[in-house]
JSON list of C-alpha atoms in Angstrom, two decimals:
[
{"chain": "A", "resi": 1, "resn": "UNK", "atom": "CA", "xyz": [-13.25, -16.72, 11.08]},
{"chain": "A", "resi": 2, "resn": "UNK", "atom": "CA", "xyz": [-14.05, -20.32, 11.88]},
{"chain": "A", "resi": 3, "resn": "UNK", "atom": "CA", "xyz": [-16.04, -22.51, 9.15]},
{"chain": "A", "resi": 4, "resn": "UNK", "atom": "CA", "xyz": [-19.20, -22.56, 9.45]},
{"chain": "A", "resi": 5, "resn": "UNK", "atom": "CA", "xyz": [-20.66, -26.13, 9.78]},
{"chain": "A", "resi": 6, "resn": "UNK", "atom": "CA", "xyz": [-23.65, -28.42, 10.27]},
{"chain": "A", "resi": 7, "resn": "UNK", "atom": "CA", "xyz": [-22.85, -28.82, 13.57]},
{"chain": "A", "resi": 8, "resn": "UNK", "atom": "CA", "xyz": [-22.82, -25.09, 15.21]},
{"chain": "A", "resi": 9, "resn": "UNK", "atom": "CA", "xyz": [-26.19, -24.37, 13.09]},
{"chain": "A", "resi": 10, "resn": "UNK", "atom": "CA", "xyz": [-27.96, -27.30, 14.82]},
{"chain": "A", "resi": 11, "resn": "UNK", "atom": "CA", "xyz": [-26.41, -26.66, 18.43]},
{"chain": "A", "resi": 12, "resn": "UNK", "atom": "CA", "xyz": [-28.01, -23.04, 17.47]},
{"chain": "A", "resi": 13, "resn": "UNK", "atom": "CA", "xyz": [-31.19, -23.81, 16.70]},
{"chain": "A", "resi": 14, "resn": "UNK", "atom": "CA", "xyz": [-31.14, -26.44, 19.80]},
{"chain": "A", "resi": 15, "resn": "UNK", "atom": "CA", "xyz": [-31.31, -23.14, 21.97]},
{"chain": "A", "resi": 16, "resn": "UNK", "atom": "CA", "xyz": [-34.20, -21.57, 20.44]},
{"chain": "A", "resi": 17, "resn": "UNK", "atom": "CA", "xyz": [-37.39, -22.29, 22.46]},
{"chain": "A", "resi": 18, "resn": "UNK", "atom": "CA", "xyz": [-39.49, -25.09, 21.41]},
{"chain": "A", "resi": 19, "resn": "UNK", "atom": "CA", "xyz": [-43.12, -23.62, 23.01]},
{"chain": "A", "resi": 20, "resn": "UNK", "atom": "CA", "xyz": [-42.77, -20.50, 20.55]},
{"chain": "A", "resi": 21, "resn": "UNK", "atom": "CA", "xyz": [-43.79, -20.45, 16.38]},
{"chain": "A", "resi": 22, "resn": "UNK", "atom": "CA", "xyz": [-41.57, -18.81, 14.39]},
{"chain": "A", "resi": 23, "resn": "UNK", "atom": "CA", "xyz": [-42.75, -16.97, 11.55]},
{"chain": "A", "resi": 24, "resn": "UNK", "atom": "CA", "xyz": [-40.68, -16.66, 8.17]},
{"chain": "A", "resi": 25, "resn": "UNK", "atom": "CA", "xyz": [-38.08, -14.31, 6.37]},
{"chain": "A", "resi": 26, "resn": "UNK", "atom": "CA", "xyz": [-40.66, -13.48, 3.55]},
{"chain": "A", "resi": 27, "resn": "UNK", "atom": "CA", "xyz": [-43.58, -11.73, 4.66]},
{"chain": "A", "resi": 28, "resn": "UNK", "atom": "CA", "xyz": [-45.88, -12.77, 1.62]},
{"chain": "A", "resi": 29, "resn": "UNK", "atom": "CA", "xyz": [-45.26, -16.52, 3.39]},
{"chain": "A", "resi": 30, "resn": "UNK", "atom": "CA", "xyz": [-47.88, -17.20, 5.84]},
{"chain": "A", "resi": 31, "resn": "UNK", "atom": "CA", "xyz": [-46.93, -20.30, 7.19]},
{"chain": "A", "resi": 32, "resn": "UNK", "atom": "CA", "xyz": [-44.98, -20.69, 11.08]},
{"chain": "A", "resi": 33, "resn": "UNK", "atom": "CA", "xyz": [-43.59, -23.56, 12.21]},
{"chain": "A", "resi": 34, "resn": "UNK", "atom": "CA", "xyz": [-42.40, -24.99, 15.45]},
{"chain": "A", "resi": 35, "resn": "UNK", "atom": "CA", "xyz": [-39.30, -26.49, 16.02]},
{"chain": "A", "resi": 36, "resn": "UNK", "atom": "CA", "xyz": [-40.41, -30.17, 17.55]},
{"chain": "A", "resi": 37, "resn": "UNK", "atom": "CA", "xyz": [-36.65, -32.23, 18.24]},
{"chain": "A", "resi": 38, "resn": "UNK", "atom": "CA", "xyz": [-33.21, -31.42, 17.23]},
{"chain": "A", "resi": 39, "resn": "UNK", "atom": "CA", "xyz": [-30.91, -34.85, 17.22]},
{"chain": "A", "resi": 40, "resn": "UNK", "atom": "CA", "xyz": [-26.86, -33.28, 18.11]},
{"chain": "A", "resi": 41, "resn": "UNK", "atom": "CA", "xyz": [-24.20, -33.31, 16.17]},
{"chain": "A", "resi": 42, "resn": "UNK", "atom": "CA", "xyz": [-25.62, -32.53, 12.90]},
{"chain": "A", "resi": 43, "resn": "UNK", "atom": "CA", "xyz": [-29.70, -32.68, 12.44]},
{"chain": "A", "resi": 44, "resn": "UNK", "atom": "CA", "xyz": [-31.92, -33.75, 11.30]},
{"chain": "A", "resi": 45, "resn": "UNK", "atom": "CA", "xyz": [-34.44, -30.88, 12.81]},
{"chain": "A", "resi": 46, "resn": "UNK", "atom": "CA", "xyz": [-38.21, -32.10, 12.86]},
{"chain": "A", "resi": 47, "resn": "UNK", "atom": "CA", "xyz": [-40.20, -29.39, 12.88]},
{"chain": "A", "resi": 48, "resn": "UNK", "atom": "CA", "xyz": [-44.35, -28.75, 12.60]},
{"chain": "A", "resi": 49, "resn": "UNK", "atom": "CA", "xyz": [-45.15, -26.57, 9.73]},
{"chain": "A", "resi": 50, "resn": "UNK", "atom": "CA", "xyz": [-48.68, -25.13, 9.56]},
{"chain": "A", "resi": 51, "resn": "UNK", "atom": "CA", "xyz": [-50.93, -21.65, 7.35]},
{"chain": "A", "resi": 52, "resn": "UNK", "atom": "CA", "xyz": [-52.87, -20.13, 10.20]},
{"chain": "A", "resi": 53, "resn": "UNK", "atom": "CA", "xyz": [-54.22, -18.39, 6.93]},
{"chain": "A", "resi": 54, "resn": "UNK", "atom": "CA", "xyz": [-55.15, -21.44, 6.24]},
{"chain": "A", "resi": 55, "resn": "UNK", "atom": "CA", "xyz": [-57.06, -22.60, 9.26]},
{"chain": "A", "resi": 56, "resn": "UNK", "atom": "CA", "xyz": [-54.71, -24.64, 9.84]},
{"chain": "A", "resi": 57, "resn": "UNK", "atom": "CA", "xyz": [-52.98, -24.72, 13.58]},
{"chain": "A", "resi": 58, "resn": "UNK", "atom": "CA", "xyz": [-49.49, -26.06, 15.07]},
{"chain": "A", "resi": 59, "resn": "UNK", "atom": "CA", "xyz": [-51.18, -29.08, 17.03]},
{"chain": "A", "resi": 60, "resn": "UNK", "atom": "CA", "xyz": [-52.40, -30.35, 13.56]},
{"chain": "A", "resi": 61, "resn": "UNK", "atom": "CA", "xyz": [-49.64, -29.89, 11.71]},
{"chain": "A", "resi": 62, "resn": "UNK", "atom": "CA", "xyz": [-47.58, -33.37, 11.03]},
{"chain": "A", "resi": 63, "resn": "UNK", "atom": "CA", "xyz": [-44.09, -32.80, 11.78]},
{"chain": "A", "resi": 64, "resn": "UNK", "atom": "CA", "xyz": [-41.57, -32.53, 9.52]},
{"chain": "A", "resi": 65, "resn": "UNK", "atom": "CA", "xyz": [-37.94, -32.96, 8.69]},
{"chain": "A", "resi": 66, "resn": "UNK", "atom": "CA", "xyz": [-34.74, -30.90, 7.64]},
{"chain": "A", "resi": 67, "resn": "UNK", "atom": "CA", "xyz": [-31.99, -33.26, 7.20]},
{"chain": "A", "resi": 68, "resn": "UNK", "atom": "CA", "xyz": [-28.64, -32.86, 7.65]},
{"chain": "A", "resi": 69, "resn": "UNK", "atom": "CA", "xyz": [-28.02, -32.17, 4.46]},
{"chain": "A", "resi": 70, "resn": "UNK", "atom": "CA", "xyz": [-29.81, -29.42, 3.69]},
{"chain": "A", "resi": 71, "resn": "UNK", "atom": "CA", "xyz": [-28.54, -28.04, 6.71]},
{"chain": "A", "resi": 72, "resn": "UNK", "atom": "CA", "xyz": [-24.69, -28.60, 5.03]},
{"chain": "A", "resi": 73, "resn": "UNK", "atom": "CA", "xyz": [-26.23, -26.75, 2.50]},
{"chain": "A", "resi": 74, "resn": "UNK", "atom": "CA", "xyz": [-27.20, -23.77, 4.45]},
{"chain": "A", "resi": 75, "resn": "UNK", "atom": "CA", "xyz": [-23.80, -23.56, 6.76]},
{"chain": "A", "resi": 76, "resn": "UNK", "atom": "CA", "xyz": [-21.24, -24.31, 3.46]},
{"chain": "A", "resi": 77, "resn": "UNK", "atom": "CA", "xyz": [-23.33, -20.81, 2.06]},
{"chain": "A", "resi": 78, "resn": "UNK", "atom": "CA", "xyz": [-21.43, -19.14, 4.57]},
{"chain": "A", "resi": 79, "resn": "UNK", "atom": "CA", "xyz": [-17.98, -18.66, 3.21]},
{"chain": "A", "resi": 80, "resn": "UNK", "atom": "CA", "xyz": [-15.40, -16.30, 5.23]},
{"chain": "A", "resi": 81, "resn": "UNK", "atom": "CA", "xyz": [-14.82, -12.70, 3.85]},
{"chain": "A", "resi": 82, "resn": "UNK", "atom": "CA", "xyz": [-17.49, -13.55, 1.15]},
{"chain": "A", "resi": 83, "resn": "UNK", "atom": "CA", "xyz": [-21.19, -12.16, 0.43]},
{"chain": "A", "resi": 84, "resn": "UNK", "atom": "CA", "xyz": [-23.83, -15.01, 1.34]},
{"chain": "A", "resi": 85, "resn": "UNK", "atom": "CA", "xyz": [-26.03, -16.01, -1.67]},
{"chain": "A", "resi": 86, "resn": "UNK", "atom": "CA", "xyz": [-29.24, -15.55, 0.22]},
{"chain": "A", "resi": 87, "resn": "UNK", "atom": "CA", "xyz": [-31.59, -16.89, -2.94]},
{"chain": "A", "resi": 88, "resn": "UNK", "atom": "CA", "xyz": [-29.41, -20.43, -2.39]},
{"chain": "A", "resi": 89, "resn": "UNK", "atom": "CA", "xyz": [-29.43, -20.30, 0.97]},
{"chain": "A", "resi": 90, "resn": "UNK", "atom": "CA", "xyz": [-33.77, -20.03, 1.20]},
{"chain": "A", "resi": 91, "resn": "UNK", "atom": "CA", "xyz": [-35.11, -21.63, -1.94]},
{"chain": "A", "resi": 92, "resn": "UNK", "atom": "CA", "xyz": [-35.18, -18.42, -3.60]},
{"chain": "A", "resi": 93, "resn": "UNK", "atom": "CA", "xyz": [-38.39, -16.96, -2.34]},
{"chain": "A", "resi": 94, "resn": "UNK", "atom": "CA", "xyz": [-40.55, -14.57, -4.47]},
{"chain": "A", "resi": 95, "resn": "UNK", "atom": "CA", "xyz": [-43.11, -11.87, -3.52]},
{"chain": "A", "resi": 96, "resn": "UNK", "atom": "CA", "xyz": [-44.84, -10.58, -6.19]}
]
């Protein structure tokens, strides 16, 4: 396996539809995100984040940025023949 880079992740995310809402992995997180813009080669990635359960909408959500540094942190969590530390990648989100 080739080393995963931030550029690999950014390119893959750039392929996702921008007119779609995406749910978080953790079912306790009710928020959604939408991709606004993706800068090649290594980010940043601009998203809108909102919580429909609080009456928020994509139209009213402010645009936020996922930095190149954070994208590199995720890429570096993937090492060949090693388990992925999901707590590290996902920020240890806990659902009671």
